[in-house]
CSV table of C-alpha atoms in Angstrom, one decimal:
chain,number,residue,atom,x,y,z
A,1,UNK,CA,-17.1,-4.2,-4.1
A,2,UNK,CA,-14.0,-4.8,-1.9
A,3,UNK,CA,-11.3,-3.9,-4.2
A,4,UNK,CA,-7.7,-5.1,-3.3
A,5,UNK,CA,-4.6,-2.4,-3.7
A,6,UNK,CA,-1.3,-3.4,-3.1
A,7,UNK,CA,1.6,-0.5,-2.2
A,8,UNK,CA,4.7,-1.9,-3.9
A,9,UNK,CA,8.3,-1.2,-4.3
A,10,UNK,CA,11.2,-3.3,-3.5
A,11,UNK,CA,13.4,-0.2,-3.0
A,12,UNK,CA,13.5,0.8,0.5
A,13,UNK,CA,12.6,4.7,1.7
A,14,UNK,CA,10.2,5.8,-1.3
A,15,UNK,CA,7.1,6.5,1.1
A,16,UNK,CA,5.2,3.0,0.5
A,17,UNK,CA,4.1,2.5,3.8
A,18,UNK,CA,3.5,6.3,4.7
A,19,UNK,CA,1.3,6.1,1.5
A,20,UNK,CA,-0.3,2.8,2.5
A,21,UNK,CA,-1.3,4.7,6.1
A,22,UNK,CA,-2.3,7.7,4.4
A,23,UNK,CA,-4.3,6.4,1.4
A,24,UNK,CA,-6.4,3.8,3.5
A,25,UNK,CA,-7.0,6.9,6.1
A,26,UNK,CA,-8.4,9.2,3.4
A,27,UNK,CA,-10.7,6.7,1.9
A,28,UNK,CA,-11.8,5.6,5.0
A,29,UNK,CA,-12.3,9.9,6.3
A,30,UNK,CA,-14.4,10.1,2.8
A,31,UNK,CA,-16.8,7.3,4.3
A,32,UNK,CA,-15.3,4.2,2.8
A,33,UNK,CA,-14.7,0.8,4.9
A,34,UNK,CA,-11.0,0.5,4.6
A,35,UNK,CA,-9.0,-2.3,5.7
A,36,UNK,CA,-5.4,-1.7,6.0
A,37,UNK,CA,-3.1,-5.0,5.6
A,38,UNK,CA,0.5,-4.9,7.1
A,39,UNK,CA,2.7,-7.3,5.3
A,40,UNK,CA,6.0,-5.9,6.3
A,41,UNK,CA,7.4,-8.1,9.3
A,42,UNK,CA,9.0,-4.5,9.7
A,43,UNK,CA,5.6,-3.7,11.2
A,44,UNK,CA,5.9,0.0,10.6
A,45,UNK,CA,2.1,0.6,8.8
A,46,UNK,CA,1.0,-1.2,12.3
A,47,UNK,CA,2.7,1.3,14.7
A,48,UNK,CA,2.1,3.9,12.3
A,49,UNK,CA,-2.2,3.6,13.2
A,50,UNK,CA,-1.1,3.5,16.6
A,51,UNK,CA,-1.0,0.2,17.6
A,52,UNK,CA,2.0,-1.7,19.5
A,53,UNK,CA,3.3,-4.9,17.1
A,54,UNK,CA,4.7,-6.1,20.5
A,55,UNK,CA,1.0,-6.4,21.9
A,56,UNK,CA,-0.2,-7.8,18.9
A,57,UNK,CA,-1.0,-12.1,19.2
A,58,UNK,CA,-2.1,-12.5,15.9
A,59,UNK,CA,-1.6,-10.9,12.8
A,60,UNK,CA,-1.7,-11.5,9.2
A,61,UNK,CA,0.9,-14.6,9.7
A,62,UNK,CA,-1.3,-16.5,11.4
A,63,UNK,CA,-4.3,-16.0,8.9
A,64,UNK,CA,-1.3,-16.8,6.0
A,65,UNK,CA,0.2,-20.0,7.4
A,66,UNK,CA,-2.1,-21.1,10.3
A,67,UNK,CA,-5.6,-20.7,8.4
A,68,UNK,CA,-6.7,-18.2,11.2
A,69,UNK,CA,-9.9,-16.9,10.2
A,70,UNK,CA,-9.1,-12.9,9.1
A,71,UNK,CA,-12.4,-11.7,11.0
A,72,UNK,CA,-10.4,-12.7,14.4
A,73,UNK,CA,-7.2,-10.9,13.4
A,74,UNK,CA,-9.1,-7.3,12.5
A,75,UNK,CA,-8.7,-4.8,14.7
A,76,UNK,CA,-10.1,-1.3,15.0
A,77,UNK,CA,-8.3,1.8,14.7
A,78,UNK,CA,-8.9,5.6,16.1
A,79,UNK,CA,-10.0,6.3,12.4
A,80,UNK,CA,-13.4,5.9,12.0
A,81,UNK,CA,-14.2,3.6,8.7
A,82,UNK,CA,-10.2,1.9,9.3
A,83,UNK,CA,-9.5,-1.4,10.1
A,84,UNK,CA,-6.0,-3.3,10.1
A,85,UNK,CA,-5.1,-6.7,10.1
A,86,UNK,CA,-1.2,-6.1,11.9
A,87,UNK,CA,2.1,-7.2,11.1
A,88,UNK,CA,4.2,-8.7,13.4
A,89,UNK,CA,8.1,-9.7,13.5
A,90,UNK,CA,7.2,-13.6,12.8
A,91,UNK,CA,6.4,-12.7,9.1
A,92,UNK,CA,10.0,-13.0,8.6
A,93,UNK,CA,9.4,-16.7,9.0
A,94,UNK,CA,6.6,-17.4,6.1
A,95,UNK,CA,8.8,-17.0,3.1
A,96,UNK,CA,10.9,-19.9,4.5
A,97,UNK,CA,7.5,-21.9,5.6
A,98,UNK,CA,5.8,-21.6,2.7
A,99,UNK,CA,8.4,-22.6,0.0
A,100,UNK,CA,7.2,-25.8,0.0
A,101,UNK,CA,4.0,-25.6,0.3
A,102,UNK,CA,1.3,-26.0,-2.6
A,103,UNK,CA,-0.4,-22.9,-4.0
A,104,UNK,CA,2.5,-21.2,-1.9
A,105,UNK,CA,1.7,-18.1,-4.0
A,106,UNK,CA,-2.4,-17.7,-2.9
A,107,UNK,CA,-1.9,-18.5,0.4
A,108,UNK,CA,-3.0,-14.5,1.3
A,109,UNK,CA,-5.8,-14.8,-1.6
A,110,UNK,CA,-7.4,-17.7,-0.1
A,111,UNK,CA,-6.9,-15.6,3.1
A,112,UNK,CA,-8.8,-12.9,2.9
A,113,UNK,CA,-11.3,-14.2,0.3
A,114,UNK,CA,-14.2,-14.6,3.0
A,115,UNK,CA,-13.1,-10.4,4.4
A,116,UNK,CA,-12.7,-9.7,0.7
A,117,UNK,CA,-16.7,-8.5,0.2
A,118,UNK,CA,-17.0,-6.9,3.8
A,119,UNK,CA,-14.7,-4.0,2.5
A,120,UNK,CA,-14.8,-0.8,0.1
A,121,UNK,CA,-10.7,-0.8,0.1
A,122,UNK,CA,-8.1,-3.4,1.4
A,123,UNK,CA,-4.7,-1.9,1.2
A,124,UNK,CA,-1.8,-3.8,1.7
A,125,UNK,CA,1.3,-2.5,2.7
A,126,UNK,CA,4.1,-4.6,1.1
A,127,UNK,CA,7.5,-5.3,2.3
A,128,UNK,CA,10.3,-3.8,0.5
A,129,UNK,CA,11.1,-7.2,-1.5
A,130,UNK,CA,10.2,-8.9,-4.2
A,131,UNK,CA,9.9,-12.3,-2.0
A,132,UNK,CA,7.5,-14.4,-1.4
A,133,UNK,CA,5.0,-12.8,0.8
A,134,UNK,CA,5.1,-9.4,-1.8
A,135,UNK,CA,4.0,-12.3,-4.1
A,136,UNK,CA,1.1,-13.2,-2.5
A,137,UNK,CA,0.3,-9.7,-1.9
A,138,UNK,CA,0.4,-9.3,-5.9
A,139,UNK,CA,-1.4,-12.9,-6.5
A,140,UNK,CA,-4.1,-11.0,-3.9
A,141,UNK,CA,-4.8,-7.6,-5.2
A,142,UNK,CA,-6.5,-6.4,-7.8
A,143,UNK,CA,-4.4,-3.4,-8.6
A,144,UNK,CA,-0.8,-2.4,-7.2
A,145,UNK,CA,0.0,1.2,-7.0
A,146,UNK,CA,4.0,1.9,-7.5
A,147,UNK,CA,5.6,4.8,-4.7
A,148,UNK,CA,8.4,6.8,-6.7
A,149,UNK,CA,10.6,9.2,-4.8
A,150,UNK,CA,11.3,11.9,-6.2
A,151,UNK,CA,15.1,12.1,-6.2
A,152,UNK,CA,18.1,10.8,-8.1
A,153,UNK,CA,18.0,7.1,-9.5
A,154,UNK,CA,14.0,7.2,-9.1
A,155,UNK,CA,13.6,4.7,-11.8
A,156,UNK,CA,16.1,1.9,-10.2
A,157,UNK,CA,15.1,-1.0,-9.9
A,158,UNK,CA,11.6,0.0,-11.2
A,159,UNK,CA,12.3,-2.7,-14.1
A,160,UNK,CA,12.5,-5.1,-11.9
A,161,UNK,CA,9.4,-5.0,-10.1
A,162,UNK,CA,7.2,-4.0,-13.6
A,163,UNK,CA,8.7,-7.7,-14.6
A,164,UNK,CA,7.9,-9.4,-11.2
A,165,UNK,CA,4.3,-7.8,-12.2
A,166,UNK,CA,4.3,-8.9,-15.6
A,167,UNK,CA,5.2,-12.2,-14.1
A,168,UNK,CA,2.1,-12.1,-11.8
A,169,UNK,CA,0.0,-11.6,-14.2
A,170,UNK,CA,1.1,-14.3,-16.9
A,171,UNK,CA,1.0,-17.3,-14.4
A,172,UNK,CA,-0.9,-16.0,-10.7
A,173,UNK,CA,-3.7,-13.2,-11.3
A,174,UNK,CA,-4.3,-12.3,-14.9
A,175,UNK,CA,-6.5,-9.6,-13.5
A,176,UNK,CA,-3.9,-7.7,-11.8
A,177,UNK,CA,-3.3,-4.0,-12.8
A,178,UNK,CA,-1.8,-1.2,-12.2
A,179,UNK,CA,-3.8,1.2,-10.6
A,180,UNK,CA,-0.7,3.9,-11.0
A,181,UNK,CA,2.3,4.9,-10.0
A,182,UNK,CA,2.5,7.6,-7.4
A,183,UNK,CA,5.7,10.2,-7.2
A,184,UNK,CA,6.4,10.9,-4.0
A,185,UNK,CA,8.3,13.4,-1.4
A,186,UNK,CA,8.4,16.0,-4.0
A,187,UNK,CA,10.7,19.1,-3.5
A,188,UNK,CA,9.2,22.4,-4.8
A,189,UNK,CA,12.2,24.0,-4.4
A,190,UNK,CA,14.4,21.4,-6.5
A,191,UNK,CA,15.1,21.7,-10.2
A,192,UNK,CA,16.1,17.5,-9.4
A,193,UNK,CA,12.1,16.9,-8.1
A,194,UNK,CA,11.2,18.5,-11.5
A,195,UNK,CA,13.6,16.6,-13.8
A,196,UNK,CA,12.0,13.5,-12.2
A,197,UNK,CA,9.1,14.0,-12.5
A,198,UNK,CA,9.1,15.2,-16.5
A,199,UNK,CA,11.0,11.9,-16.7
A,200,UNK,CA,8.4,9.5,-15.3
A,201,UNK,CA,5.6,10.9,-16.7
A,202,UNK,CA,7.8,10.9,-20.3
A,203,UNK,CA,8.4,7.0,-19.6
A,204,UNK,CA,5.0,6.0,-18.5
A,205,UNK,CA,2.3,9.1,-19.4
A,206,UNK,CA,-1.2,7.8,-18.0
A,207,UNK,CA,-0.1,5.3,-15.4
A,208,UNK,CA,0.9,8.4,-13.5
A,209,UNK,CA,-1.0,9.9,-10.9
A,210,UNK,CA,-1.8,13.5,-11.1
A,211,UNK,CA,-1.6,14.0,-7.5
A,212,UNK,CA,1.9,14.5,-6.5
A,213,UNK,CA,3.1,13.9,-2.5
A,214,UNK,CA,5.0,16.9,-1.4
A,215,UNK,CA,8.0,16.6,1.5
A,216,UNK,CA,6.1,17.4,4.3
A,217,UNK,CA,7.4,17.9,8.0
A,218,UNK,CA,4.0,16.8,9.2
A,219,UNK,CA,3.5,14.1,7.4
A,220,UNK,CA,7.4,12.6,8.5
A,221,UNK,CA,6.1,12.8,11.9
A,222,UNK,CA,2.6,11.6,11.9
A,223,UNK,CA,4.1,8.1,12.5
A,224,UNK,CA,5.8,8.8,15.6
A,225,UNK,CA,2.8,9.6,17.2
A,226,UNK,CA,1.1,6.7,16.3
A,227,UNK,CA,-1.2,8.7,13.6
A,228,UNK,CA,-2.3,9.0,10.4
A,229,UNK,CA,-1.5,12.6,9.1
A,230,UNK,CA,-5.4,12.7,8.6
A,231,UNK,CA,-5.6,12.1,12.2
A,232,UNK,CA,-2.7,14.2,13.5
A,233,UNK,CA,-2.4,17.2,11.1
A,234,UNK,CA,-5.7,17.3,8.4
A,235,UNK,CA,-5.1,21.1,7.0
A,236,UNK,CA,-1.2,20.0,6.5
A,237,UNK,CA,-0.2,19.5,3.0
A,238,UNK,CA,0.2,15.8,3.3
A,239,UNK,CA,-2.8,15.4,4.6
A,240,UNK,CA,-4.9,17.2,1.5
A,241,UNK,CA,-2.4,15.1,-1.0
A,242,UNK,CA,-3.7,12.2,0.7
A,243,UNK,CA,-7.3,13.0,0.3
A,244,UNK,CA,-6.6,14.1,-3.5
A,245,UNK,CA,-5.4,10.9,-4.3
A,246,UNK,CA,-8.1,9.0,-2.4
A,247,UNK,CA,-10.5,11.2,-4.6
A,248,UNK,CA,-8.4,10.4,-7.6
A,249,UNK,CA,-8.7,6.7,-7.2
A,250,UNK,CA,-12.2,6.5,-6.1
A,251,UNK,CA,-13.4,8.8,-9.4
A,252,UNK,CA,-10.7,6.3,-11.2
A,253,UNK,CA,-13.0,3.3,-10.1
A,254,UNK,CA,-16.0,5.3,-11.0
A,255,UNK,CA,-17.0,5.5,-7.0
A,256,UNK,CA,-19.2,8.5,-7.1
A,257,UNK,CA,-20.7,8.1,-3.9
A,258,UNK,CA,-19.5,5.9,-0.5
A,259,UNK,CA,-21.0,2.3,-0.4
A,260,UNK,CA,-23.0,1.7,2.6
């Protein structure tokens, strides 16, 4: 099947990559091969499944500019079912080496076009711009799922990357969607959290997830230990909104059972 998902928002802080960790974690838990893409040159999703971007030789720059084949960039992870193709600090570099290049927008499509099959999930964790490389990450996937913090001026900015998506879709990938948009680090002790949510769901009804990502303690922390919160807490809350919104998505893509 190998669907594509991008995690996208140019805003900074709104729990893209902890959803990106999190979400490829449960689907692989629930028996799905995941493959989790870091496209951040921030490298967080990398260290956040353990693994040090300083060790890393090749990454998901090298299968973007150098044409390295993706199966020699995939590495393991501690989660069975996970895989990751890392970031590293060099992907700062491709937006300025592939503005002139032709097709500069499929260059991660072409990519991971011979992994694309191998995979139930790729997930790919995009960096908070709307450059070139989040382009490609668009031009890629097959659906994009929106992070949305649940605090004041939620909807900045959100304009702007539903029209870099509209823009994908008129002249890149016509078949791009949007699988939803997720609100996130939900206070249940803020009237604020509540007001935000009424207001999303008001604005965009079904594109909105039901499951909602609480604040969590555990769930901050997870990445400090190198862990997904499946890995380091799994009766936390973060964890079990994890899992509900893997379930969510596979019932979404009518995925009643795992694929072998």
């Amino acid at each position: 099947m190998g669907k594509i998902i991008a995690i996208a928002n140019q805003k900074g802080g709104v729990g893209k990559t902890t959803t990106a960790i999190n979400l490829a974690a449960s689907l692989a838990v629930l028996e799905y091969k995941t493959l989790l893409i870091d496209a951040d040159p921030q490298a967080n999703a990398t260290s956040g499944v353990g693994i040090d971007p300083k060790s890393i030789e090749t990454s998901i720059y090298e299968c973007i500019i150098d044409n390295v084949a993706p199966q020699k960039v995939i590495t393991e992870t501690e989660t069975p079912n996970l895989f990751l193709i890392p970031a590293h600090i060099d992907l700062v570099g491709a937006e300025i080496e592939m503005i002139n290049l032709p097709d500069r927008e499929l260059m991660m499509k072409h990519a991971l076009a011979p992994v694309k099959e191998d995979f139930d999930f790729i997930i790919i964790d995009c960096s908070p711009s709307l450059g070139l490389v989040t382009v490609n990450s668009l031009t890629a996937a097959d659906s994009v799922i929106i992070p949305v913090q649940c605090e004041y001026f939620a909807l900045e900015g959100l304009g702007k990357l539903l029209n870099t998506i509209k823009i994908v879709q008129t002249r890149l990938n016509p078949d791009l969607e949007i699988e939803g948009i997720l609100l996130t680090m939900f206070d249940t002790r803020l009237r604020l959290s509540k007001q935000v949510v009424e207001e999303v769901k008001m604005h965009f009804q079904d594109l909105v997830f039901n499951t909602i990502i609480n604040r969590n303690t555990r769930l901050g922390e997870a990445p400090s230990f190198g862990k997904s919160i499946i890995m380091h807490d799994a009766a936390s809350v973060g964890a079990i909104n994890y899992l509900n919104l893997a379930r969510e998505i596979i019932e979404k893509n009518h995925l009643s059972t795992p694929n072998a």
